[in-house]
Amino acid sequence: MDDSFIAKPLGRRQIDQAYPLVCAIAPGLGIDQWRAFAAALLDSATMGSSSKAGNGGGGGAGTDGLPAARGIMTVQNAQGYMHGLFSYAVEPQLLHGRTLCVDNFVVLDLFDVAGPAETLLQAMEGLARQLGCTAIHTTLPERYLPRDSRRNPIPDCFRTEGHRQETVRFCKDLVVVNDNAPDLPGGAVGAE
């Protein structure tokens, strides 16, 4: 791991700074949609704190010293530039019990993809251990799935850190009402 990278929870003032990273895995995502998603995660992380794991408070950590049970973790260099992020939430899972569920994993670096990816993976494991999780489930964007025989550094970093592919996740978009769905003409709300 490159010591010049550090994992830090996303701060409210950094939401717009993280937008270009998210666009790499969600091209066409509107800034307002990203802001709403990030604010919802950060708001849920600041809704109080208790001595129980999973009820973390503001700024990515509760007053009890535990990280928030939901949030966004970033990887930054010494100058504060973001090179990657992931969103997470602690959820109960049938086979593994208390599980850190990770989405929106993205790393962008022109010269060293493995350094920031390894930093995020180690932060992910640290979060899971601090929050009393027995497993980590990560959903990677489709762009990280190999379509040919070339090696891809992101899945390779996951394997090196002890992760294994366990499932394949399918998605079917439904037109539903939710806070992240874009407004359609006529005032209706829909999914992309």
C-alpha positions as CSV (number, residue, x, y, z in Angstrom):
1,M,0.0,0.0,0.0
2,D,1.2,3.5,-0.8
3,D,1.4,5.5,2.4
4,S,0.6,8.8,0.6
5,F,-3.1,7.8,0.5
6,I,-5.5,8.1,3.4
7,A,-9.0,6.9,3.9
8,K,-11.4,9.4,5.3
9,P,-15.2,9.7,5.6
10,L,-16.7,12.1,3.1
11,G,-17.4,15.5,4.6
12,R,-20.5,17.6,3.7
13,R,-18.3,20.2,2.0
14,Q,-16.7,17.5,-0.2
15,I,-19.9,16.2,-1.8
16,D,-19.4,18.3,-4.9
17,Q,-15.7,17.4,-5.0
18,A,-16.6,13.7,-5.1
19,Y,-19.1,14.1,-8.0
20,P,-16.6,13.5,-10.9
21,L,-15.6,10.2,-9.2
22,V,-19.2,9.0,-9.1
23,C,-19.7,10.0,-12.7
24,A,-17.0,7.5,-13.7
25,I,-19.3,4.7,-12.6
26,A,-22.6,6.4,-13.3
27,P,-22.2,8.5,-16.5
28,G,-25.1,10.9,-16.9
29,L,-25.8,11.1,-13.2
30,G,-27.1,14.5,-12.4
31,I,-25.4,16.6,-9.7
32,D,-28.6,17.0,-7.8
33,Q,-29.2,13.3,-7.8
34,W,-25.7,12.8,-6.3
35,R,-26.1,15.5,-3.8
36,A,-29.4,14.0,-2.6
37,F,-27.9,10.5,-2.3
38,A,-24.8,11.7,-0.4
39,A,-26.8,14.0,1.9
40,A,-29.2,11.2,2.7
41,L,-26.3,8.9,3.7
42,L,-24.6,11.6,5.7
43,D,-27.8,12.6,7.4
44,S,-28.5,9.1,8.4
45,A,-25.0,8.9,9.9
46,T,-25.7,12.0,12.0
47,M,-29.0,11.0,13.5
48,G,-27.6,10.5,17.0
49,S,-25.3,8.1,18.6
50,S,-25.4,5.4,21.2
51,S,-23.1,2.9,22.7
52,K,-24.3,0.2,20.2
53,A,-22.4,-0.4,17.1
54,G,-24.2,0.8,14.1
55,N,-25.7,4.0,15.5
56,G,-22.8,6.3,14.7
57,G,-23.1,10.0,14.8
58,G,-22.0,12.9,12.7
59,G,-18.8,13.4,10.7
60,G,-18.5,9.7,10.1
61,A,-18.2,8.7,13.7
62,G,-20.4,8.7,16.7
63,T,-19.7,10.2,20.1
64,D,-19.1,6.7,21.3
65,G,-16.0,6.5,19.0
66,L,-17.6,4.0,16.5
67,P,-17.9,4.9,12.8
68,A,-21.3,5.6,11.4
69,A,-23.3,2.5,10.4
70,R,-23.9,4.2,7.0
71,G,-21.8,6.6,5.0
72,I,-19.3,7.3,2.3
73,M,-15.6,6.6,2.6
74,T,-13.1,8.3,0.4
75,V,-9.4,7.8,-0.4
76,Q,-7.4,11.0,-0.6
77,N,-3.8,12.0,-1.2
78,A,-1.8,14.3,1.2
79,Q,-3.1,17.4,-0.6
80,G,-6.8,16.4,-0.1
81,Y,-7.5,15.3,-3.7
82,M,-9.9,12.4,-3.9
83,H,-8.8,9.3,-5.8
84,G,-11.7,7.0,-4.9
85,L,-14.7,6.3,-2.7
86,F,-17.4,3.8,-1.7
87,S,-20.7,4.0,0.0
88,Y,-21.6,1.6,2.8
89,A,-24.3,0.5,5.2
90,V,-24.4,-2.2,7.9
91,E,-27.2,-4.7,7.1
92,P,-28.3,-8.1,8.4
93,Q,-27.7,-10.9,5.9
94,L,-29.2,-14.4,5.9
95,L,-25.9,-16.3,5.5
96,H,-23.4,-14.0,7.2
97,G,-25.3,-12.1,9.8
98,R,-24.2,-8.5,10.4
99,T,-22.6,-7.4,7.1
100,L,-20.9,-4.3,5.8
101,C,-22.6,-3.8,2.4
102,V,-20.5,-1.7,0.0
103,D,-21.7,0.0,-3.2
104,N,-20.4,2.6,-5.6
105,F,-16.8,1.5,-5.3
106,V,-14.7,3.7,-7.6
107,V,-11.0,4.4,-8.0
108,L,-9.5,6.9,-10.5
109,D,-5.8,7.5,-10.7
110,L,-3.7,7.9,-13.8
111,F,-0.6,6.2,-12.5
112,D,-1.5,4.0,-9.5
113,V,-4.9,2.4,-9.3
114,A,-3.7,-0.3,-6.9
115,G,-2.5,2.2,-4.2
116,P,-5.9,4.0,-3.6
117,A,-7.8,0.7,-4.1
118,E,-5.8,-1.1,-1.5
119,T,-6.2,1.9,0.9
120,L,-10.0,1.7,0.4
121,L,-10.1,-2.1,0.9
122,Q,-8.2,-1.8,4.1
123,A,-10.5,1.0,5.3
124,M,-13.5,-1.2,4.4
125,E,-12.1,-4.1,6.5
126,G,-11.4,-1.7,9.4
127,L,-14.9,-0.3,9.2
128,A,-16.4,-3.8,9.2
129,R,-14.4,-4.9,12.2
130,Q,-15.1,-1.7,14.2
131,L,-18.9,-2.1,13.5
132,G,-18.9,-5.8,14.6
133,C,-19.6,-7.2,11.1
134,T,-18.9,-10.8,10.2
135,A,-18.6,-10.2,6.5
136,I,-18.2,-7.6,3.7
137,H,-20.4,-7.7,0.6
138,T,-19.2,-5.5,-2.2
139,T,-21.2,-4.8,-5.4
140,L,-18.8,-3.6,-8.1
141,P,-19.9,-1.6,-11.0
142,E,-20.2,-3.6,-14.3
143,R,-17.2,-1.7,-15.7
144,Y,-14.9,-3.7,-13.3
145,L,-16.1,-7.1,-14.6
146,P,-13.6,-8.6,-17.0
147,R,-15.1,-9.2,-20.5
148,D,-11.9,-10.7,-21.9
149,S,-8.8,-12.4,-20.7
150,R,-7.0,-9.1,-19.7
151,R,-6.5,-8.6,-16.0
152,N,-8.3,-5.8,-14.2
153,P,-6.6,-4.1,-11.3
154,I,-9.7,-3.5,-9.2
155,P,-11.0,-7.1,-9.0
156,D,-7.3,-8.2,-8.6
157,C,-7.0,-5.9,-5.5
158,F,-10.1,-7.4,-4.0
159,R,-8.7,-11.0,-4.5
160,T,-5.3,-10.0,-3.0
161,E,-7.1,-8.7,0.1
162,G,-8.9,-12.0,0.6
163,H,-12.3,-11.2,-1.1
164,R,-13.9,-13.8,-3.3
165,Q,-16.8,-13.6,-5.8
166,E,-19.8,-15.1,-4.2
167,T,-22.8,-14.0,-6.2
168,V,-23.9,-12.3,-9.4
169,R,-26.3,-9.5,-8.9
170,F,-28.9,-8.6,-11.5
171,C,-30.9,-5.4,-11.6
172,K,-34.2,-4.4,-13.3
173,D,-35.1,-0.8,-13.2
174,L,-38.7,-0.1,-12.2
175,V,-40.5,3.2,-12.4
176,V,-41.0,4.0,-8.8
177,V,-41.3,7.1,-6.6
178,N,-38.1,7.8,-4.7
179,D,-36.0,10.7,-3.7
180,N,-33.3,9.9,-6.2
181,A,-35.5,9.5,-9.3
182,P,-35.4,12.4,-11.8
183,D,-38.5,14.5,-12.4
184,L,-40.3,13.7,-15.6
185,P,-42.3,16.2,-17.7
186,G,-45.7,16.8,-16.1
187,G,-44.5,16.6,-12.5
188,A,-44.2,12.8,-12.5
189,V,-41.3,11.1,-10.9
190,G,-39.6,8.1,-12.5
191,A,-36.5,6.0,-12.6
192,E,-33.8,6.2,-15.3
